[in-house]
Amino acid sequence: MDALVIGAGPAGLMAAEALAAAGRRVVVVDAKPSPARKFLMAGKSGLNITHAGPDFMAAFPDWLAPMLDSFGPDAVQDWCRALGQEVFTGSSERVFPVAMKASPLLRAWLHRLGNAGVELRMLWRWQGFDAGGFAFDTPEGREVLRPAVTVLALGGASWARLGSDAAWVPWLAEKGVQIAPFQPANMGFLVDWSPHMAKHFGQPVKGAALCLSTGLRERGEFIVSSKGLEGGGIYAVSRALREGASLNLDLLPDLTVEAVAARLNKARRGDTIAARLRKLGLSPVVAALVQEWGRPLPDELAPLLKALPVPLLGPRPLDEAISTAGGITRDAVTEGLALRGVPAEFGPIFACGEMLDWEAPTGGYLLTACLATGLWAGRAAATST
């Protein structure tokens, strides 16, 4: 071994592949019993590998542009095909493997890495720096490794049970690495429901527009859960909500308020609010939300359906978020993603993936950036010594 990768998620495995391709002897260590556990979890309901939309780059901070230019959506798709996994692009411009699962892609990738000489050591948990090297708790006891070059791919601070627990933060901070505090990203939001909403938990809200006080308007489906609201539509606006924007729902986004009022005026005089909502074609869960948050009089119903205020109590906890904002800041790394200021006795150290301070939406963006930064860091690390 002369190259060490700590973390066997997509970013770490991509860094290992780049190092091996450059002729380095690579060992990948991970605290969990098997690699890429968050990657596999993300693929359980259909692996969204990348996004083919024209505004892909707009989702990222500018400093990631060289990495995403080098390994963007087209390159990700070619990479999948080279591993024997054909892909297709859905109507939303999200790209999926035909198999729709992460496991076939991961198996093929691990096989290729093994053929390239990459060694995986599982249940090796990094415990910080010690005696000029990297200390680990392993099944055989404590080990200290002193590689020529190291790539860190330890993830952010969400889904600790899958490996991203941010335990590394104090070890890098004490070496002078600047780290922005972690915040939840692509997360659900808490709502204090009345007991009447319990029968609607797990139901999707479809066709609504999410309208923020910032002017942002997003069409997307979301789920009413026992804890609040979650799902793709909410995740798409979660950053603005986390930063303090308020949320209204336009429940009939294809109609003007006058058109909604005209339809409501056709109701019979004795119709209840529930009956009026049903005649508009609104689903039971949507009608329940109107009753939960609006309690309207009939003549107030049309404007309420076009701007239903949503009383959010704040984001779900950090560990429940799909991803995180925060991490190693841009100023703390070089153009090649090497950490600045770490003592030379540990050799060059690079970082990639969700350890870095960038934020992106779901829909293939996150995974592509993890792969791209892993490849970039691996290539830079391969030529560093």
Short mmCIF file of C-alpha atoms in Angstrom, two decimals:
data_model
loop_
_atom_site.label_atom_id
_atom_site.label_comp_id
_atom_site.label_asym_id
_atom_site.label_seq_id
_atom_site.Cartn_x
_atom_site.Cartn_y
_atom_site.Cartn_z
CA MET A 1 0.00 0.00 0.00
CA ASP A 2 1.14 3.52 -0.79
CA ALA A 3 -2.30 5.12 -1.24
CA LEU A 4 -5.01 5.00 1.42
CA VAL A 5 -8.69 5.85 0.90
CA ILE A 6 -10.80 6.20 4.04
CA GLY A 7 -14.46 5.68 3.20
CA ALA A 8 -15.93 3.14 0.77
CA GLY A 9 -18.84 5.15 -0.59
CA PRO A 10 -19.12 6.35 -4.20
CA ALA A 11 -16.61 9.20 -3.75
CA GLY A 12 -14.05 6.96 -2.05
CA LEU A 13 -14.40 4.13 -4.55
CA MET A 14 -14.02 6.57 -7.45
CA ALA A 15 -10.88 8.01 -5.85
CA ALA A 16 -9.53 4.48 -5.42
CA GLU A 17 -10.22 3.71 -9.08
CA ALA A 18 -8.34 6.82 -10.19
CA LEU A 19 -5.38 6.00 -7.94
CA ALA A 20 -5.23 2.40 -9.17
CA ALA A 21 -5.44 3.52 -12.79
CA ALA A 22 -2.34 5.64 -12.15
CA GLY A 23 -0.47 2.61 -10.85
CA ARG A 24 -0.76 3.26 -7.14
CA ARG A 25 -1.18 0.38 -4.68
CA VAL A 26 -4.50 1.24 -3.05
CA VAL A 27 -6.18 0.17 0.17
CA VAL A 28 -9.73 1.32 0.93
CA VAL A 29 -10.87 1.11 4.55
CA ASP A 30 -14.37 1.58 5.92
CA ALA A 31 -15.96 1.37 9.36
CA LYS A 32 -18.95 -0.64 8.16
CA PRO A 33 -19.15 -4.39 7.37
CA SER A 34 -19.73 -3.74 3.66
CA PRO A 35 -19.07 -0.86 1.25
CA ALA A 36 -21.34 1.88 -0.05
CA ARG A 37 -24.21 1.33 2.36
CA LYS A 38 -25.80 4.75 1.84
CA PHE A 39 -25.48 4.28 -1.93
CA LEU A 40 -27.34 0.98 -1.67
CA MET A 41 -30.02 2.54 0.53
CA ALA A 42 -30.50 5.37 -1.98
CA GLY A 43 -31.04 2.80 -4.71
CA LYS A 44 -33.67 0.74 -2.93
CA SER A 45 -36.54 2.70 -4.50
CA GLY A 46 -34.79 3.26 -7.84
CA LEU A 47 -31.21 4.47 -8.23
CA ASN A 48 -31.15 7.98 -9.68
CA ILE A 49 -27.58 8.03 -10.96
CA THR A 50 -27.47 11.49 -12.57
CA HIS A 51 -29.57 14.23 -14.18
CA ALA A 52 -29.65 15.08 -17.88
CA GLY A 53 -31.34 18.50 -17.65
CA PRO A 54 -29.83 21.59 -19.28
CA ASP A 55 -29.52 23.45 -15.97
CA PHE A 56 -27.43 20.78 -14.27
CA MET A 57 -24.47 23.04 -13.48
CA ALA A 58 -26.69 25.74 -11.97
CA ALA A 59 -27.37 23.44 -8.99
CA PHE A 60 -23.76 23.67 -7.76
CA PRO A 61 -21.34 26.30 -6.48
CA ASP A 62 -19.02 27.61 -9.17
CA TRP A 63 -15.89 26.06 -7.68
CA LEU A 64 -17.15 22.55 -8.49
CA ALA A 65 -17.46 23.41 -12.20
CA PRO A 66 -14.07 21.99 -13.32
CA MET A 67 -14.81 18.68 -11.61
CA LEU A 68 -18.31 18.41 -13.07
CA ASP A 69 -17.03 19.42 -16.50
CA SER A 70 -14.55 16.56 -16.24
CA PHE A 71 -17.09 14.00 -15.05
CA GLY A 72 -20.64 15.21 -15.61
CA PRO A 73 -23.93 13.56 -16.56
CA ASP A 74 -22.76 12.19 -19.92
CA ALA A 75 -19.60 10.74 -18.40
CA VAL A 76 -21.58 9.17 -15.56
CA GLN A 77 -23.84 7.43 -18.06
CA ASP A 78 -20.84 6.14 -20.05
CA TRP A 79 -19.28 4.92 -16.80
CA CYS A 80 -22.44 2.95 -15.99
CA ARG A 81 -22.49 1.38 -19.44
CA ALA A 82 -18.83 0.41 -19.11
CA LEU A 83 -19.83 -1.51 -15.97
CA GLY A 84 -22.50 -3.37 -17.94
CA GLN A 85 -25.42 -1.29 -16.67
CA GLU A 86 -27.53 0.34 -19.35
CA VAL A 87 -29.32 3.56 -18.39
CA PHE A 88 -32.40 5.47 -19.45
CA THR A 89 -33.64 9.01 -18.99
CA GLY A 90 -37.09 9.53 -17.48
CA SER A 91 -39.59 12.25 -18.29
CA SER A 92 -38.17 14.38 -15.46
CA GLU A 93 -34.69 14.14 -17.07
CA ARG A 94 -33.50 11.99 -14.22
CA VAL A 95 -31.24 9.13 -15.32
CA PHE A 96 -31.62 5.61 -13.96
CA PRO A 97 -29.97 2.24 -14.58
CA VAL A 98 -32.34 -0.06 -16.45
CA ALA A 99 -32.04 -2.46 -13.50
CA MET A 100 -33.25 0.42 -11.25
CA LYS A 101 -31.08 -0.87 -8.40
CA ALA A 102 -27.71 0.09 -6.98
CA SER A 103 -26.57 -3.44 -6.18
CA PRO A 104 -25.78 -4.68 -9.75
CA LEU A 105 -23.78 -1.53 -10.46
CA LEU A 106 -21.90 -1.80 -7.17
CA ARG A 107 -21.09 -5.50 -7.70
CA ALA A 108 -19.66 -4.82 -11.14
CA TRP A 109 -17.69 -1.84 -9.83
CA LEU A 110 -16.19 -3.75 -6.90
CA HIS A 111 -15.22 -6.57 -9.27
CA ARG A 112 -13.42 -4.11 -11.54
CA LEU A 113 -11.68 -2.48 -8.58
CA GLY A 114 -10.55 -5.88 -7.34
CA ASN A 115 -9.11 -6.69 -10.75
CA ALA A 116 -7.24 -3.38 -10.61
CA GLY A 117 -5.61 -4.45 -7.34
CA VAL A 118 -7.66 -2.30 -4.96
CA GLU A 119 -7.89 -3.93 -1.52
CA LEU A 120 -10.94 -3.34 0.71
CA ARG A 121 -10.65 -3.63 4.48
CA MET A 122 -14.01 -3.47 6.23
CA LEU A 123 -14.72 -2.78 9.92
CA TRP A 124 -11.72 -0.45 10.04
CA ARG A 125 -12.87 2.64 11.92
CA TRP A 126 -10.67 5.71 11.74
CA GLN A 127 -9.88 7.09 15.21
CA GLY A 128 -7.86 10.16 14.25
CA PHE A 129 -4.15 10.88 13.94
CA ASP A 130 -1.50 9.14 16.00
CA ALA A 131 2.27 8.75 15.84
CA GLY A 132 2.57 10.40 12.45
CA GLY A 133 -0.12 8.24 10.90
CA PHE A 134 -3.80 7.34 10.77
CA ALA A 135 -5.05 5.26 13.71
CA PHE A 136 -7.79 2.65 13.27
CA ASP A 137 -9.81 0.29 15.39
CA THR A 138 -9.90 -2.98 13.45
CA PRO A 139 -11.12 -6.54 14.06
CA GLU A 140 -7.48 -7.42 14.87
CA GLY A 141 -6.97 -4.49 17.22
CA ARG A 142 -5.46 -1.02 16.86
CA GLU A 143 -3.51 -0.29 13.68
CA VAL A 144 -1.64 2.83 12.57
CA LEU A 145 -1.13 3.33 8.83
CA ARG A 146 1.38 5.72 7.27
CA PRO A 147 0.56 5.91 3.59
CA ALA A 148 2.37 8.10 1.07
CA VAL A 149 -0.94 9.76 0.16
CA THR A 150 -4.47 9.66 1.62
CA VAL A 151 -7.93 10.47 0.31
CA LEU A 152 -10.71 11.09 2.83
CA ALA A 153 -14.23 10.23 1.67
CA LEU A 154 -16.08 10.02 4.97
CA GLY A 155 -19.40 11.60 4.03
CA GLY A 156 -21.30 14.37 5.75
CA ALA A 157 -23.37 14.21 8.91
CA SER A 158 -26.60 12.46 7.94
CA TRP A 159 -27.54 8.79 8.19
CA ALA A 160 -24.95 7.94 10.83
CA ARG A 161 -26.13 4.34 10.92
CA LEU A 162 -24.94 4.00 7.33
CA GLY A 163 -21.54 5.53 8.04
CA SER A 164 -21.85 9.33 7.69
CA ASP A 165 -21.46 10.39 11.32
CA ALA A 166 -19.03 13.37 10.99
CA ALA A 167 -16.78 11.87 13.67
CA TRP A 168 -13.85 13.19 11.65
CA VAL A 169 -14.67 16.87 12.24
CA PRO A 170 -12.66 17.44 15.47
CA TRP A 171 -9.62 15.55 14.15
CA LEU A 172 -9.34 17.77 11.08
CA ALA A 173 -10.33 20.93 12.96
CA GLU A 174 -7.50 20.47 15.45
CA LYS A 175 -5.10 20.34 12.48
CA GLY A 176 -6.36 23.73 11.35
CA VAL A 177 -8.78 22.64 8.62
CA GLN A 178 -11.66 25.11 8.32
CA ILE A 179 -15.04 23.33 8.56
CA ALA A 180 -18.42 25.02 8.14
CA PRO A 181 -21.07 23.74 10.58
CA PHE A 182 -23.26 21.00 9.15
CA GLN A 183 -26.92 21.69 8.41
CA PRO A 184 -29.62 19.35 7.09
CA ALA A 185 -30.26 19.43 3.33
CA ASN A 186 -32.91 17.70 1.24
CA MET A 187 -34.87 17.05 4.41
CA GLY A 188 -38.44 16.94 5.59
CA PHE A 189 -40.06 19.53 7.85
CA LEU A 190 -41.91 19.16 11.12
CA VAL A 191 -45.65 19.87 11.47
CA ASP A 192 -47.73 19.71 14.64
CA TRP A 193 -50.74 17.73 13.36
CA SER A 194 -54.11 17.46 15.02
CA PRO A 195 -55.33 13.90 15.71
CA HIS A 196 -57.68 14.14 12.72
CA MET A 197 -54.73 13.93 10.31
CA ALA A 198 -53.54 10.51 11.47
CA LYS A 199 -55.61 8.59 8.91
CA HIS A 200 -53.87 10.49 6.11
CA PHE A 201 -50.29 9.73 7.13
CA GLY A 202 -48.33 8.21 4.27
CA GLN A 203 -50.54 9.77 1.59
CA PRO A 204 -49.03 11.76 -1.29
CA VAL A 205 -50.07 15.27 -2.25
CA LYS A 206 -49.90 15.49 -6.03
CA GLY A 207 -50.26 18.36 -8.46
CA ALA A 208 -49.73 21.20 -5.99
CA ALA A 209 -47.31 24.08 -6.40
CA LEU A 210 -45.09 25.00 -3.47
CA CYS A 211 -44.85 28.80 -3.31
CA LEU A 212 -42.21 30.45 -1.14
CA SER A 213 -42.01 33.98 0.17
CA THR A 214 -38.76 34.35 -1.80
CA GLY A 215 -40.73 34.06 -5.05
CA LEU A 216 -39.63 30.48 -5.71
CA ARG A 217 -42.41 28.29 -7.10
CA GLU A 218 -41.95 24.54 -7.46
CA ARG A 219 -44.30 21.87 -8.76
CA GLY A 220 -43.68 18.58 -7.01
CA GLU A 221 -45.19 15.71 -5.09
CA PHE A 222 -44.70 15.35 -1.35
CA ILE A 223 -45.86 13.07 1.46
CA VAL A 224 -47.87 13.77 4.61
CA SER A 225 -46.09 11.79 7.34
CA SER A 226 -46.64 11.42 11.05
CA LYS A 227 -43.85 13.93 11.69
CA GLY A 228 -44.65 16.48 8.98
CA LEU A 229 -44.01 16.85 5.26
CA GLU A 230 -41.33 15.10 3.20
CA GLY A 231 -40.61 13.95 -0.33
CA GLY A 232 -39.25 15.38 -3.56
CA GLY A 233 -41.36 18.52 -3.71
CA ILE A 234 -40.36 19.54 -0.19
CA TYR A 235 -36.71 18.62 -0.74
CA ALA A 236 -36.59 20.88 -3.81
CA VAL A 237 -37.37 23.94 -1.67
CA SER A 238 -35.79 22.76 1.58
CA ARG A 239 -32.77 25.05 1.41
CA ALA A 240 -34.91 28.19 1.16
CA LEU A 241 -37.21 26.94 3.92
CA ARG A 242 -34.24 26.17 6.15
CA GLU A 243 -33.02 29.73 5.58
CA GLY A 244 -36.32 31.20 6.77
CA ALA A 245 -38.70 31.40 3.79
CA SER A 246 -42.39 30.79 4.47
CA LEU A 247 -44.45 28.32 2.44
CA ASN A 248 -47.90 28.45 0.84
CA LEU A 249 -49.52 25.73 -1.27
CA ASP A 250 -51.32 26.44 -4.53
CA LEU A 251 -53.57 23.39 -4.59
CA LEU A 252 -55.04 24.16 -8.01
CA PRO A 253 -52.05 25.63 -9.86
CA ASP A 254 -53.59 25.35 -13.33
CA LEU A 255 -56.55 27.58 -12.41
CA THR A 256 -56.78 31.25 -11.53
CA VAL A 257 -58.44 32.27 -8.28
CA GLU A 258 -61.38 33.57 -10.36
CA ALA A 259 -61.76 30.21 -12.08
CA VAL A 260 -61.68 28.41 -8.73
CA ALA A 261 -64.31 30.79 -7.36
CA ALA A 262 -66.51 30.21 -10.41
CA ARG A 263 -66.41 26.46 -9.88
CA LEU A 264 -67.17 26.85 -6.19
CA ASN A 265 -70.15 29.06 -7.00
CA LYS A 266 -71.77 26.10 -8.70
CA ALA A 267 -72.05 24.31 -5.38
CA ARG A 268 -75.41 23.92 -3.74
CA ARG A 269 -76.18 26.30 -0.89
CA GLY A 270 -76.15 23.59 1.76
CA ASP A 271 -72.90 21.91 0.68
CA THR A 272 -70.29 21.55 3.40
CA ILE A 273 -66.72 22.65 2.88
CA ALA A 274 -65.73 18.99 2.53
CA ALA A 275 -68.35 18.50 -0.18
CA ARG A 276 -67.18 21.60 -2.06
CA LEU A 277 -63.58 20.40 -1.97
CA ARG A 278 -64.60 16.95 -3.17
CA LYS A 279 -66.51 18.43 -6.12
CA LEU A 280 -63.34 20.31 -7.12
CA GLY A 281 -61.62 16.95 -7.50
CA LEU A 282 -59.27 17.40 -4.57
CA SER A 283 -58.03 14.21 -2.93
CA PRO A 284 -59.04 13.39 0.66
CA VAL A 285 -55.57 14.22 1.97
CA VAL A 286 -55.59 17.64 0.26
CA ALA A 287 -59.07 18.37 1.59
CA ALA A 288 -57.81 17.41 5.05
CA LEU A 289 -54.92 19.87 4.75
CA VAL A 290 -57.35 22.66 3.89
CA GLN A 291 -59.45 21.85 6.94
CA GLU A 292 -56.33 21.46 9.10
CA TRP A 293 -54.73 24.77 8.25
CA GLY A 294 -57.51 26.93 6.86
CA ARG A 295 -60.87 26.28 8.53
CA PRO A 296 -62.40 28.50 5.83
CA LEU A 297 -65.82 30.00 5.30
CA PRO A 298 -67.29 29.23 1.86
CA ASP A 299 -66.58 32.71 0.47
CA GLU A 300 -62.94 32.48 1.62
CA LEU A 301 -62.29 29.12 0.06
CA ALA A 302 -61.05 30.11 -3.42
CA PRO A 303 -58.16 32.35 -2.30
CA LEU A 304 -57.24 29.82 0.39
CA LEU A 305 -56.95 27.02 -2.17
CA LYS A 306 -54.57 29.21 -4.17
CA ALA A 307 -52.40 30.15 -1.18
CA LEU A 308 -52.81 27.74 1.74
CA PRO A 309 -50.33 28.75 4.48
CA VAL A 310 -48.22 25.87 5.80
CA PRO A 311 -47.18 26.21 9.48
CA LEU A 312 -43.82 24.45 9.50
CA LEU A 313 -41.99 24.03 12.81
CA GLY A 314 -38.52 23.64 11.31
CA PRO A 315 -36.46 20.97 9.57
CA ARG A 316 -36.24 17.36 10.61
CA PRO A 317 -33.07 16.42 12.54
CA LEU A 318 -29.71 16.45 10.80
CA ASP A 319 -29.28 12.69 10.94
CA GLU A 320 -32.58 12.16 9.10
CA ALA A 321 -31.66 14.42 6.18
CA ILE A 322 -30.83 12.89 2.81
CA SER A 323 -27.71 15.04 2.65
CA THR A 324 -26.02 17.89 4.45
CA ALA A 325 -24.76 21.40 3.82
CA GLY A 326 -21.51 22.44 5.45
CA GLY A 327 -18.21 20.62 5.78
CA ILE A 328 -14.65 21.38 4.67
CA THR A 329 -14.72 24.86 3.16
CA ARG A 330 -13.51 25.82 -0.29
CA ASP A 331 -10.66 27.85 1.18
CA ALA A 332 -9.43 24.84 3.16
CA VAL A 333 -8.54 22.84 0.02
CA THR A 334 -6.36 23.38 -3.03
CA GLU A 335 -7.57 23.22 -6.63
CA GLY A 336 -6.86 19.48 -6.46
CA LEU A 337 -8.84 19.10 -3.20
CA ALA A 338 -5.77 18.62 -1.00
CA LEU A 339 -6.21 19.86 2.57
CA ARG A 340 -4.25 23.01 3.34
CA GLY A 341 -2.13 23.34 6.43
CA VAL A 342 -2.10 19.73 7.63
CA PRO A 343 1.35 18.82 9.01
CA ALA A 344 3.62 17.27 6.38
CA GLU A 345 4.31 14.23 8.58
CA PHE A 346 0.94 12.78 7.51
CA GLY A 347 1.66 13.12 3.81
CA PRO A 348 -0.69 14.80 1.34
CA ILE A 349 -4.34 14.43 2.36
CA PHE A 350 -7.23 14.99 -0.05
CA ALA A 351 -10.97 15.20 0.61
CA CYS A 352 -13.98 14.54 -1.60
CA GLY A 353 -17.71 13.87 -1.63
CA GLU A 354 -20.06 15.16 1.06
CA MET A 355 -17.17 16.05 3.37
CA LEU A 356 -16.84 19.21 1.27
CA ASP A 357 -19.02 22.27 1.78
CA TRP A 358 -21.40 22.13 -1.17
CA GLU A 359 -25.12 21.54 -1.40
CA ALA A 360 -27.24 20.21 -4.24
CA PRO A 361 -30.77 18.86 -4.74
CA THR A 362 -31.78 15.25 -5.06
CA GLY A 363 -32.46 13.86 -8.52
CA GLY A 364 -28.99 12.62 -9.47
CA TYR A 365 -27.13 15.82 -8.63
CA LEU A 366 -25.73 14.62 -5.30
CA LEU A 367 -24.42 11.34 -6.59
CA THR A 368 -22.81 12.85 -9.68
CA ALA A 369 -20.95 15.41 -7.57
CA CYS A 370 -19.71 12.71 -5.20
CA LEU A 371 -18.37 10.69 -8.13
CA ALA A 372 -16.86 13.74 -9.80
CA THR A 373 -15.08 15.04 -6.70
CA GLY A 374 -13.86 11.54 -5.87
CA LEU A 375 -12.36 11.15 -9.34
CA TRP A 376 -10.81 14.63 -9.17
CA ALA A 377 -9.25 14.04 -5.75
CA GLY A 378 -8.03 10.58 -6.76
CA ARG A 379 -6.31 11.86 -9.89
CA ALA A 380 -4.68 14.73 -7.99
CA ALA A 381 -3.59 12.39 -5.20
CA ALA A 382 -2.05 9.97 -7.71
CA THR A 383 0.41 12.63 -8.86
CA SER A 384 1.06 14.27 -5.50
CA THR A 385 4.17 12.30 -4.50
#
